[in-house]
């Protein structure tokens, strides 16, 4: 089967940096994705790591270590609009399974 | 970028009725679409994988006779919640895949069963 673990809640200060970790167990692993979801909205794609290492997209970066079955999402220069839920998701050949989500709250 | 639409965006129905939700990929052809259900403050739970022209693959615990999925074309998949009950009230989200690395999500359909 597949399982993912990520913290349920994280709180950070505006302008700071926050890292959301994700560990997973799966068979037929293709890659790890990150999605952002604001309350009442649908998830939006943030990043995908198919290979080990760091992927950077603006203020957001994502890291993967396949040997450790571990990845993280790094958010820099936090803005109030970044308050949302963040989901890691593992891809196999046929589907994508989501973690339980991390609710990020940002304080001024 | 790839755009996926859903219709309706919200629906309220009486217990015992059936509700159909449409998912369309607007600017690309999707051989595979996925249906998720999300309860408040919870994660997205994959219900089924829908492949054009073939029967949907349901996840364990999802009743295929209750959640009917049809993927008649490369741009349209439908989910019908049959004989809906209040416990079926949820946020239903579809997505379309262009590969294993990215899914594009529709805006979701909020179903309330009275």
JSON list of C-alpha atoms in Angstrom, two decimals:
[
{"chain": "A", "resi": 1, "resn": "UNK", "atom": "CA", "xyz": [0.00, 0.00, 0.00]},
{"chain": "A", "resi": 2, "resn": "UNK", "atom": "CA", "xyz": [0.87, 3.64, 0.13]},
{"chain": "A", "resi": 3, "resn": "UNK", "atom": "CA", "xyz": [1.13, 5.97, 3.08]},
{"chain": "A", "resi": 4, "resn": "UNK", "atom": "CA", "xyz": [2.39, 9.49, 3.61]},
{"chain": "A", "resi": 5, "resn": "UNK", "atom": "CA", "xyz": [3.13, 11.43, 6.76]},
{"chain": "A", "resi": 6, "resn": "UNK", "atom": "CA", "xyz": [3.33, 15.17, 7.12]},
{"chain": "A", "resi": 7, "resn": "UNK", "atom": "CA", "xyz": [2.75, 17.49, 10.09]},
{"chain": "A", "resi": 8, "resn": "UNK", "atom": "CA", "xyz": [-0.86, 18.49, 10.58]},
{"chain": "A", "resi": 9, "resn": "UNK", "atom": "CA", "xyz": [-0.15, 22.13, 11.42]},
{"chain": "A", "resi": 10, "resn": "UNK", "atom": "CA", "xyz": [2.69, 24.61, 11.13]},
{"chain": "A", "resi": 11, "resn": "UNK", "atom": "CA", "xyz": [2.75, 28.23, 12.24]},
{"chain": "A", "resi": 12, "resn": "UNK", "atom": "CA", "xyz": [5.24, 30.81, 10.99]},
{"chain": "A", "resi": 13, "resn": "UNK", "atom": "CA", "xyz": [5.81, 34.54, 10.90]},
{"chain": "A", "resi": 14, "resn": "UNK", "atom": "CA", "xyz": [5.38, 36.71, 7.82]},
{"chain": "A", "resi": 15, "resn": "UNK", "atom": "CA", "xyz": [8.69, 37.09, 6.01]},
{"chain": "A", "resi": 16, "resn": "UNK", "atom": "CA", "xyz": [10.19, 33.97, 7.55]},
{"chain": "A", "resi": 17, "resn": "UNK", "atom": "CA", "xyz": [11.07, 30.58, 6.05]},
{"chain": "A", "resi": 18, "resn": "UNK", "atom": "CA", "xyz": [9.18, 27.38, 6.74]},
{"chain": "A", "resi": 19, "resn": "UNK", "atom": "CA", "xyz": [9.85, 23.77, 5.81]},
{"chain": "A", "resi": 20, "resn": "UNK", "atom": "CA", "xyz": [7.12, 21.15, 5.56]},
{"chain": "A", "resi": 21, "resn": "UNK", "atom": "CA", "xyz": [8.39, 17.59, 5.66]},
{"chain": "A", "resi": 22, "resn": "UNK", "atom": "CA", "xyz": [6.87, 14.52, 4.10]},
{"chain": "A", "resi": 23, "resn": "UNK", "atom": "CA", "xyz": [7.83, 10.89, 4.48]},
{"chain": "A", "resi": 24, "resn": "UNK", "atom": "CA", "xyz": [6.25, 8.17, 2.43]},
{"chain": "A", "resi": 25, "resn": "UNK", "atom": "CA", "xyz": [5.95, 4.45, 1.91]},
{"chain": "A", "resi": 26, "resn": "UNK", "atom": "CA", "xyz": [4.90, 3.23, -1.49]},
{"chain": "A", "resi": 27, "resn": "UNK", "atom": "CA", "xyz": [5.52, 0.72, -4.20]},
{"chain": "A", "resi": 28, "resn": "UNK", "atom": "CA", "xyz": [6.19, 1.72, -7.76]},
{"chain": "A", "resi": 29, "resn": "UNK", "atom": "CA", "xyz": [7.31, 5.22, -6.83]},
{"chain": "A", "resi": 30, "resn": "UNK", "atom": "CA", "xyz": [7.60, 7.73, -9.65]},
{"chain": "A", "resi": 31, "resn": "UNK", "atom": "CA", "xyz": [7.84, 11.02, -7.83]},
{"chain": "A", "resi": 32, "resn": "UNK", "atom": "CA", "xyz": [6.70, 13.39, -5.12]},
{"chain": "A", "resi": 33, "resn": "UNK", "atom": "CA", "xyz": [4.46, 16.38, -5.74]},
{"chain": "A", "resi": 34, "resn": "UNK", "atom": "CA", "xyz": [3.30, 19.29, -3.65]},
{"chain": "A", "resi": 35, "resn": "UNK", "atom": "CA", "xyz": [-0.07, 21.01, -3.88]},
{"chain": "A", "resi": 36, "resn": "UNK", "atom": "CA", "xyz": [-1.50, 24.10, -2.23]},
{"chain": "A", "resi": 37, "resn": "UNK", "atom": "CA", "xyz": [-5.15, 24.41, -1.26]},
{"chain": "A", "resi": 38, "resn": "UNK", "atom": "CA", "xyz": [-6.85, 27.47, 0.12]},
{"chain": "A", "resi": 39, "resn": "UNK", "atom": "CA", "xyz": [-10.02, 27.08, 2.14]},
{"chain": "A", "resi": 40, "resn": "UNK", "atom": "CA", "xyz": [-12.97, 26.36, -0.14]},
{"chain": "A", "resi": 41, "resn": "UNK", "atom": "CA", "xyz": [-10.80, 25.98, -3.21]},
{"chain": "A", "resi": 42, "resn": "UNK", "atom": "CA", "xyz": [-9.34, 23.16, -5.22]},
{"chain": "A", "resi": 43, "resn": "UNK", "atom": "CA", "xyz": [-5.69, 22.10, -4.97]},
{"chain": "A", "resi": 44, "resn": "UNK", "atom": "CA", "xyz": [-3.18, 23.81, -7.22]},
{"chain": "A", "resi": 45, "resn": "UNK", "atom": "CA", "xyz": [0.05, 22.24, -8.34]},
{"chain": "A", "resi": 46, "resn": "UNK", "atom": "CA", "xyz": [3.25, 23.64, -6.83]},
{"chain": "A", "resi": 47, "resn": "UNK", "atom": "CA", "xyz": [6.10, 21.32, -7.72]},
{"chain": "A", "resi": 48, "resn": "UNK", "atom": "CA", "xyz": [7.20, 17.84, -8.68]},
{"chain": "A", "resi": 49, "resn": "UNK", "atom": "CA", "xyz": [10.40, 15.92, -7.88]},
{"chain": "A", "resi": 50, "resn": "UNK", "atom": "CA", "xyz": [11.10, 12.81, -9.87]},
{"chain": "A", "resi": 51, "resn": "UNK", "atom": "CA", "xyz": [14.80, 12.73, -9.09]},
{"chain": "A", "resi": 52, "resn": "UNK", "atom": "CA", "xyz": [16.79, 13.38, -5.94]},
{"chain": "A", "resi": 53, "resn": "UNK", "atom": "CA", "xyz": [17.64, 16.95, -5.24]},
{"chain": "A", "resi": 54, "resn": "UNK", "atom": "CA", "xyz": [16.20, 20.40, -5.00]},
{"chain": "A", "resi": 55, "resn": "UNK", "atom": "CA", "xyz": [13.74, 22.02, -7.38]},
{"chain": "A", "resi": 56, "resn": "UNK", "atom": "CA", "xyz": [13.28, 25.76, -7.08]},
{"chain": "A", "resi": 57, "resn": "UNK", "atom": "CA", "xyz": [10.34, 27.78, -8.33]},
{"chain": "A", "resi": 58, "resn": "UNK", "atom": "CA", "xyz": [10.39, 31.34, -7.10]},
{"chain": "A", "resi": 59, "resn": "UNK", "atom": "CA", "xyz": [9.84, 31.48, -3.35]},
{"chain": "A", "resi": 60, "resn": "UNK", "atom": "CA", "xyz": [9.03, 27.78, -3.20]},
{"chain": "A", "resi": 61, "resn": "UNK", "atom": "CA", "xyz": [11.53, 24.91, -3.34]},
{"chain": "A", "resi": 62, "resn": "UNK", "atom": "CA", "xyz": [10.99, 21.20, -3.05]},
{"chain": "A", "resi": 63, "resn": "UNK", "atom": "CA", "xyz": [13.46, 18.49, -2.17]},
{"chain": "A", "resi": 64, "resn": "UNK", "atom": "CA", "xyz": [13.44, 14.73, -2.61]},
{"chain": "A", "resi": 65, "resn": "UNK", "atom": "CA", "xyz": [15.59, 11.91, -1.29]},
{"chain": "A", "resi": 66, "resn": "UNK", "atom": "CA", "xyz": [14.41, 8.65, -2.78]},
{"chain": "A", "resi": 67, "resn": "UNK", "atom": "CA", "xyz": [16.75, 6.56, -0.63]},
{"chain": "A", "resi": 68, "resn": "UNK", "atom": "CA", "xyz": [15.25, 8.10, 2.51]},
{"chain": "A", "resi": 69, "resn": "UNK", "atom": "CA", "xyz": [11.67, 8.15, 1.18]},
{"chain": "A", "resi": 70, "resn": "UNK", "atom": "CA", "xyz": [11.60, 11.77, 2.27]},
{"chain": "A", "resi": 71, "resn": "UNK", "atom": "CA", "xyz": [10.91, 15.13, 0.81]},
{"chain": "A", "resi": 72, "resn": "UNK", "atom": "CA", "xyz": [10.13, 18.64, 1.90]},
{"chain": "A", "resi": 73, "resn": "UNK", "atom": "CA", "xyz": [8.60, 21.85, 0.67]},
{"chain": "A", "resi": 74, "resn": "UNK", "atom": "CA", "xyz": [10.43, 25.05, 1.56]},
{"chain": "A", "resi": 75, "resn": "UNK", "atom": "CA", "xyz": [8.61, 28.34, 1.49]},
{"chain": "A", "resi": 76, "resn": "UNK", "atom": "CA", "xyz": [10.65, 31.52, 1.73]},
{"chain": "A", "resi": 77, "resn": "UNK", "atom": "CA", "xyz": [9.71, 35.14, 2.35]},
{"chain": "A", "resi": 78, "resn": "UNK", "atom": "CA", "xyz": [6.37, 34.05, 3.67]},
{"chain": "A", "resi": 79, "resn": "UNK", "atom": "CA", "xyz": [3.38, 36.17, 2.79]},
{"chain": "A", "resi": 80, "resn": "UNK", "atom": "CA", "xyz": [-0.03, 36.19, 4.40]},
{"chain": "A", "resi": 81, "resn": "UNK", "atom": "CA", "xyz": [-1.51, 34.77, 1.20]},
{"chain": "A", "resi": 82, "resn": "UNK", "atom": "CA", "xyz": [0.60, 31.64, 1.73]},
{"chain": "A", "resi": 83, "resn": "UNK", "atom": "CA", "xyz": [-1.73, 30.64, 4.57]},
{"chain": "A", "resi": 84, "resn": "UNK", "atom": "CA", "xyz": [-3.25, 27.45, 3.20]},
{"chain": "A", "resi": 85, "resn": "UNK", "atom": "CA", "xyz": [-3.07, 23.69, 3.40]},
{"chain": "A", "resi": 86, "resn": "UNK", "atom": "CA", "xyz": [-0.17, 21.98, 1.69]},
{"chain": "A", "resi": 87, "resn": "UNK", "atom": "CA", "xyz": [-0.33, 18.39, 0.52]},
{"chain": "A", "resi": 88, "resn": "UNK", "atom": "CA", "xyz": [2.47, 16.11, -0.51]},
{"chain": "A", "resi": 89, "resn": "UNK", "atom": "CA", "xyz": [1.49, 13.41, -2.97]},
{"chain": "A", "resi": 90, "resn": "UNK", "atom": "CA", "xyz": [3.24, 10.34, -4.33]},
{"chain": "A", "resi": 91, "resn": "UNK", "atom": "CA", "xyz": [2.89, 9.31, -7.94]},
{"chain": "A", "resi": 92, "resn": "UNK", "atom": "CA", "xyz": [2.89, 5.75, -9.13]},
{"chain": "A", "resi": 93, "resn": "UNK", "atom": "CA", "xyz": [2.31, 4.51, -12.65]},
{"chain": "A", "resi": 94, "resn": "UNK", "atom": "CA", "xyz": [-1.45, 4.72, -12.35]},
{"chain": "A", "resi": 95, "resn": "UNK", "atom": "CA", "xyz": [-2.39, 7.29, -9.74]},
{"chain": "A", "resi": 96, "resn": "UNK", "atom": "CA", "xyz": [-1.43, 9.96, -7.24]},
{"chain": "A", "resi": 97, "resn": "UNK", "atom": "CA", "xyz": [-2.12, 9.51, -3.54]},
{"chain": "A", "resi": 98, "resn": "UNK", "atom": "CA", "xyz": [-2.24, 12.52, -1.23]},
{"chain": "A", "resi": 99, "resn": "UNK", "atom": "CA", "xyz": [-0.96, 12.99, 2.28]},
{"chain": "A", "resi": 100, "resn": "UNK", "atom": "CA", "xyz": [-3.22, 14.28, 5.02]},
{"chain": "A", "resi": 101, "resn": "UNK", "atom": "CA", "xyz": [-2.11, 17.85, 4.53]},
{"chain": "A", "resi": 102, "resn": "UNK", "atom": "CA", "xyz": [-0.31, 20.48, 6.57]},
{"chain": "A", "resi": 103, "resn": "UNK", "atom": "CA", "xyz": [-2.21, 23.59, 7.54]},
{"chain": "A", "resi": 104, "resn": "UNK", "atom": "CA", "xyz": [0.16, 26.56, 7.42]},
{"chain": "A", "resi": 105, "resn": "UNK", "atom": "CA", "xyz": [-0.85, 29.57, 9.49]},
{"chain": "A", "resi": 106, "resn": "UNK", "atom": "CA", "xyz": [1.11, 32.79, 9.11]},
{"chain": "A", "resi": 107, "resn": "UNK", "atom": "CA", "xyz": [1.23, 35.50, 11.74]},
{"chain": "A", "resi": 108, "resn": "UNK", "atom": "CA", "xyz": [2.00, 39.14, 10.95]},
{"chain": "B", "resi": 1, "resn": "UNK", "atom": "CA", "xyz": [-1.81, 26.08, -18.87]},
{"chain": "B", "resi": 2, "resn": "UNK", "atom": "CA", "xyz": [-4.16, 23.12, -18.72]},
{"chain": "B", "resi": 3, "resn": "UNK", "atom": "CA", "xyz": [-7.66, 23.99, -17.55]},
{"chain": "B", "resi": 4, "resn": "UNK", "atom": "CA", "xyz": [-10.18, 21.63, -16.03]},
{"chain": "B", "resi": 5, "resn": "UNK", "atom": "CA", "xyz": [-13.74, 22.67, -15.36]},
{"chain": "B", "resi": 6, "resn": "UNK", "atom": "CA", "xyz": [-16.44, 21.13, -13.21]},
{"chain": "B", "resi": 7, "resn": "UNK", "atom": "CA", "xyz": [-20.15, 21.59, -13.27]},
{"chain": "B", "resi": 8, "resn": "UNK", "atom": "CA", "xyz": [-22.01, 22.34, -11.14]},
{"chain": "B", "resi": 9, "resn": "UNK", "atom": "CA", "xyz": [-19.85, 24.17, -8.63]},
{"chain": "B", "resi": 10, "resn": "UNK", "atom": "CA", "xyz": [-22.34, 23.46, -5.88]},
{"chain": "B", "resi": 11, "resn": "UNK", "atom": "CA", "xyz": [-25.54, 21.48, -5.60]},
{"chain": "B", "resi": 12, "resn": "UNK", "atom": "CA", "xyz": [-28.13, 20.89, -2.92]},
{"chain": "B", "resi": 13, "resn": "UNK", "atom": "CA", "xyz": [-30.40, 17.90, -3.28]},
{"chain": "B", "resi": 14, "resn": "UNK", "atom": "CA", "xyz": [-32.88, 15.86, -1.33]},
{"chain": "B", "resi": 15, "resn": "UNK", "atom": "CA", "xyz": [-31.97, 12.51, 0.16]},
{"chain": "B", "resi": 16, "resn": "UNK", "atom": "CA", "xyz": [-32.63, 9.69, -2.27]},
{"chain": "B", "resi": 17, "resn": "UNK", "atom": "CA", "xyz": [-32.05, 11.67, -5.43]},
{"chain": "B", "resi": 18, "resn": "UNK", "atom": "CA", "xyz": [-29.17, 11.29, -7.87]},
{"chain": "B", "resi": 19, "resn": "UNK", "atom": "CA", "xyz": [-26.68, 13.98, -8.76]},
{"chain": "B", "resi": 20, "resn": "UNK", "atom": "CA", "xyz": [-24.43, 14.13, -11.81]},
{"chain": "B", "resi": 21, "resn": "UNK", "atom": "CA", "xyz": [-21.15, 16.04, -11.77]},
{"chain": "B", "resi": 22, "resn": "UNK", "atom": "CA", "xyz": [-19.29, 16.81, -14.99]},
{"chain": "B", "resi": 23, "resn": "UNK", "atom": "CA", "xyz": [-15.55, 17.19, -15.36]},
{"chain": "B", "resi": 24, "resn": "UNK", "atom": "CA", "xyz": [-14.10, 18.61, -18.56]},
{"chain": "B", "resi": 25, "resn": "UNK", "atom": "CA", "xyz": [-10.58, 19.22, -19.75]},
{"chain": "B", "resi": 26, "resn": "UNK", "atom": "CA", "xyz": [-10.93, 22.41, -21.77]},
{"chain": "B", "resi": 27, "resn": "UNK", "atom": "CA", "xyz": [-7.71, 22.73, -23.70]},
{"chain": "B", "resi": 28, "resn": "UNK", "atom": "CA", "xyz": [-6.21, 19.26, -23.73]},
{"chain": "B", "resi": 29, "resn": "UNK", "atom": "CA", "xyz": [-7.19, 15.65, -24.09]},
{"chain": "B", "resi": 30, "resn": "UNK", "atom": "CA", "xyz": [-7.02, 13.60, -20.94]},
{"chain": "B", "resi": 31, "resn": "UNK", "atom": "CA", "xyz": [-6.92, 9.86, -21.27]},
{"chain": "B", "resi": 32, "resn": "UNK", "atom": "CA", "xyz": [-7.08, 9.58, -17.52]},
{"chain": "B", "resi": 33, "resn": "UNK", "atom": "CA", "xyz": [-9.20, 11.51, -15.06]},
{"chain": "B", "resi": 34, "resn": "UNK", "atom": "CA", "xyz": [-9.43, 11.06, -11.33]},
{"chain": "B", "resi": 35, "resn": "UNK", "atom": "CA", "xyz": [-12.26, 11.63, -8.88]},
{"chain": "B", "resi": 36, "resn": "UNK", "atom": "CA", "xyz": [-11.56, 12.66, -5.30]},
{"chain": "B", "resi": 37, "resn": "UNK", "atom": "CA", "xyz": [-13.72, 13.35, -2.30]},
{"chain": "B", "resi": 38, "resn": "UNK", "atom": "CA", "xyz": [-12.70, 15.70, 0.46]},
{"chain": "B", "resi": 39, "resn": "UNK", "atom": "CA", "xyz": [-14.45, 16.12, 3.79]},
{"chain": "B", "resi": 40, "resn": "UNK", "atom": "CA", "xyz": [-13.87, 19.30, 5.80]},
{"chain": "B", "resi": 41, "resn": "UNK", "atom": "CA", "xyz": [-10.32, 19.67, 7.11]},
{"chain": "B", "resi": 42, "resn": "UNK", "atom": "CA", "xyz": [-9.32, 16.33, 5.64]},
{"chain": "B", "resi": 43, "resn": "UNK", "atom": "CA", "xyz": [-7.20, 15.21, 2.74]},
{"chain": "B", "resi": 44, "resn": "UNK", "atom": "CA", "xyz": [-8.27, 14.35, -0.76]},
{"chain": "B", "resi": 45, "resn": "UNK", "atom": "CA", "xyz": [-9.33, 10.73, -0.91]},
{"chain": "B", "resi": 46, "resn": "UNK", "atom": "CA", "xyz": [-9.04, 9.10, -4.31]},
{"chain": "B", "resi": 47, "resn": "UNK", "atom": "CA", "xyz": [-12.34, 7.49, -5.24]},
{"chain": "B", "resi": 48, "resn": "UNK", "atom": "CA", "xyz": [-11.65, 6.18, -8.70]},
{"chain": "B", "resi": 49, "resn": "UNK", "atom": "CA", "xyz": [-9.52, 6.42, -11.78]},
{"chain": "B", "resi": 50, "resn": "UNK", "atom": "CA", "xyz": [-11.39, 6.98, -14.99]},
{"chain": "B", "resi": 51, "resn": "UNK", "atom": "CA", "xyz": [-9.97, 5.97, -18.35]},
{"chain": "B", "resi": 52, "resn": "UNK", "atom": "CA", "xyz": [-11.59, 6.99, -21.60]},
{"chain": "B", "resi": 53, "resn": "UNK", "atom": "CA", "xyz": [-13.55, 4.18, -23.15]},
{"chain": "B", "resi": 54, "resn": "UNK", "atom": "CA", "xyz": [-13.14, 1.71, -20.32]},
{"chain": "B", "resi": 55, "resn": "UNK", "atom": "CA", "xyz": [-14.56, 0.98, -16.93]},
{"chain": "B", "resi": 56, "resn": "UNK", "atom": "CA", "xyz": [-13.39, 3.04, -14.01]},
{"chain": "B", "resi": 57, "resn": "UNK", "atom": "CA", "xyz": [-11.05, 1.58, -11.42]},
{"chain": "B", "resi": 58, "resn": "UNK", "atom": "CA", "xyz": [-12.44, 2.15, -7.94]},
{"chain": "B", "resi": 59, "resn": "UNK", "atom": "CA", "xyz": [-10.44, 2.42, -4.76]},
{"chain": "B", "resi": 60, "resn": "UNK", "atom": "CA", "xyz": [-11.08, 0.02, -1.96]},
{"chain": "B", "resi": 61, "resn": "UNK", "atom": "CA", "xyz": [-14.16, 0.92, 0.01]},
{"chain": "B", "resi": 62, "resn": "UNK", "atom": "CA", "xyz": [-15.79, 2.99, -2.73]},
{"chain": "B", "resi": 63, "resn": "UNK", "atom": "CA", "xyz": [-19.09, 1.56, -3.93]},
{"chain": "B", "resi": 64, "resn": "UNK", "atom": "CA", "xyz": [-19.06, 1.42, -7.70]},
{"chain": "B", "resi": 65, "resn": "UNK", "atom": "CA", "xyz": [-22.84, 1.05, -7.88]},
{"chain": "B", "resi": 66, "resn": "UNK", "atom": "CA", "xyz": [-23.32, 4.19, -5.85]},
{"chain": "B", "resi": 67, "resn": "UNK", "atom": "CA", "xyz": [-20.71, 6.34, -7.55]},
{"chain": "B", "resi": 68, "resn": "UNK", "atom": "CA", "xyz": [-21.15, 5.81, -11.26]},
{"chain": "B", "resi": 69, "resn": "UNK", "atom": "CA", "xyz": [-18.34, 7.07, -13.43]},
{"chain": "B", "resi": 70, "resn": "UNK", "atom": "CA", "xyz": [-18.50, 7.49, -17.18]},
{"chain": "B", "resi": 71, "resn": "UNK", "atom": "CA", "xyz": [-15.59, 8.66, -19.32]},
{"chain": "B", "resi": 72, "resn": "UNK", "atom": "CA", "xyz": [-17.16, 8.82, -22.75]},
{"chain": "B", "resi": 73, "resn": "UNK", "atom": "CA", "xyz": [-14.66, 11.11, -24.42]},
{"chain": "B", "resi": 74, "resn": "UNK", "atom": "CA", "xyz": [-11.12, 12.38, -23.98]},
{"chain": "B", "resi": 75, "resn": "UNK", "atom": "CA", "xyz": [-12.42, 15.62, -22.54]},
{"chain": "B", "resi": 76, "resn": "UNK", "atom": "CA", "xyz": [-15.37, 14.58, -20.38]},
{"chain": "B", "resi": 77, "resn": "UNK", "atom": "CA", "xyz": [-15.84, 12.39, -17.35]},
{"chain": "B", "resi": 78, "resn": "UNK", "atom": "CA", "xyz": [-18.97, 12.29, -15.22]},
{"chain": "B", "resi": 79, "resn": "UNK", "atom": "CA", "xyz": [-19.59, 11.17, -11.67]},
{"chain": "B", "resi": 80, "resn": "UNK", "atom": "CA", "xyz": [-23.14, 10.31, -10.67]},
{"chain": "B", "resi": 81, "resn": "UNK", "atom": "CA", "xyz": [-23.91, 9.97, -6.99]},
{"chain": "B", "resi": 82, "resn": "UNK", "atom": "CA", "xyz": [-26.93, 7.70, -6.94]},
{"chain": "B", "resi": 83, "resn": "UNK", "atom": "CA", "xyz": [-29.51, 7.71, -4.16]},
{"chain": "B", "resi": 84, "resn": "UNK", "atom": "CA", "xyz": [-27.58, 10.37, -2.30]},
{"chain": "B", "resi": 85, "resn": "UNK", "atom": "CA", "xyz": [-27.74, 10.53, 1.48]},
{"chain": "B", "resi": 86, "resn": "UNK", "atom": "CA", "xyz": [-26.55, 13.20, 3.92]},
{"chain": "B", "resi": 87, "resn": "UNK", "atom": "CA", "xyz": [-23.33, 11.30, 4.57]},
{"chain": "B", "resi": 88, "resn": "UNK", "atom": "CA", "xyz": [-22.47, 11.77, 0.88]},
{"chain": "B", "resi": 89, "resn": "UNK", "atom": "CA", "xyz": [-22.29, 15.52, 1.44]},
{"chain": "B", "resi": 90, "resn": "UNK", "atom": "CA", "xyz": [-18.75, 16.45, 0.57]},
{"chain": "B", "resi": 91, "resn": "UNK", "atom": "CA", "xyz": [-16.46, 18.35, -1.77]},
{"chain": "B", "resi": 92, "resn": "UNK", "atom": "CA", "xyz": [-15.98, 16.34, -4.96]},
{"chain": "B", "resi": 93, "resn": "UNK", "atom": "CA", "xyz": [-12.96, 17.22, -7.07]},
{"chain": "B", "resi": 94, "resn": "UNK", "atom": "CA", "xyz": [-11.88, 15.84, -10.40]},
{"chain": "B", "resi": 95, "resn": "UNK", "atom": "CA", "xyz": [-8.49, 16.05, -11.98]},
{"chain": "B", "resi": 96, "resn": "UNK", "atom": "CA", "xyz": [-6.99, 15.29, -15.35]},
{"chain": "B", "resi": 97, "resn": "UNK", "atom": "CA", "xyz": [-3.55, 13.89, -15.84]},
{"chain": "B", "resi": 98, "resn": "UNK", "atom": "CA", "xyz": [-1.04, 14.62, -18.54]},
{"chain": "B", "resi": 99, "resn": "UNK", "atom": "CA", "xyz": [1.49, 12.28, -16.99]},
{"chain": "B", "resi": 100, "resn": "UNK", "atom": "CA", "xyz": [2.70, 10.92, -13.70]},
{"chain": "B", "resi": 101, "resn": "UNK", "atom": "CA", "xyz": [4.13, 14.23, -12.63]},
{"chain": "B", "resi": 102, "resn": "UNK", "atom": "CA", "xyz": [1.19, 16.60, -12.72]},
{"chain": "B", "resi": 103, "resn": "UNK", "atom": "CA", "xyz": [-2.51, 16.61, -12.23]},
{"chain": "B", "resi": 104, "resn": "UNK", "atom": "CA", "xyz": [-4.73, 19.55, -13.05]},
{"chain": "B", "resi": 105, "resn": "UNK", "atom": "CA", "xyz": [-7.66, 19.91, -10.75]},
{"chain": "B", "resi": 106, "resn": "UNK", "atom": "CA", "xyz": [-11.12, 21.17, -11.43]},
{"chain": "B", "resi": 107, "resn": "UNK", "atom": "CA", "xyz": [-12.57, 23.81, -9.09]},
{"chain": "B", "resi": 108, "resn": "UNK", "atom": "CA", "xyz": [-14.59, 21.20, -7.22]},
{"chain": "B", "resi": 109, "resn": "UNK", "atom": "CA", "xyz": [-18.28, 20.58, -6.61]},
{"chain": "B", "resi": 110, "resn": "UNK", "atom": "CA", "xyz": [-19.74, 21.03, -3.17]},
{"chain": "B", "resi": 111, "resn": "UNK", "atom": "CA", "xyz": [-22.59, 18.59, -2.66]},
{"chain": "B", "resi": 112, "resn": "UNK", "atom": "CA", "xyz": [-25.05, 19.03, 0.18]},
{"chain": "B", "resi": 113, "resn": "UNK", "atom": "CA", "xyz": [-27.67, 16.33, 0.66]},
{"chain": "B", "resi": 114, "resn": "UNK", "atom": "CA", "xyz": [-30.59, 17.31, 2.85]}
]
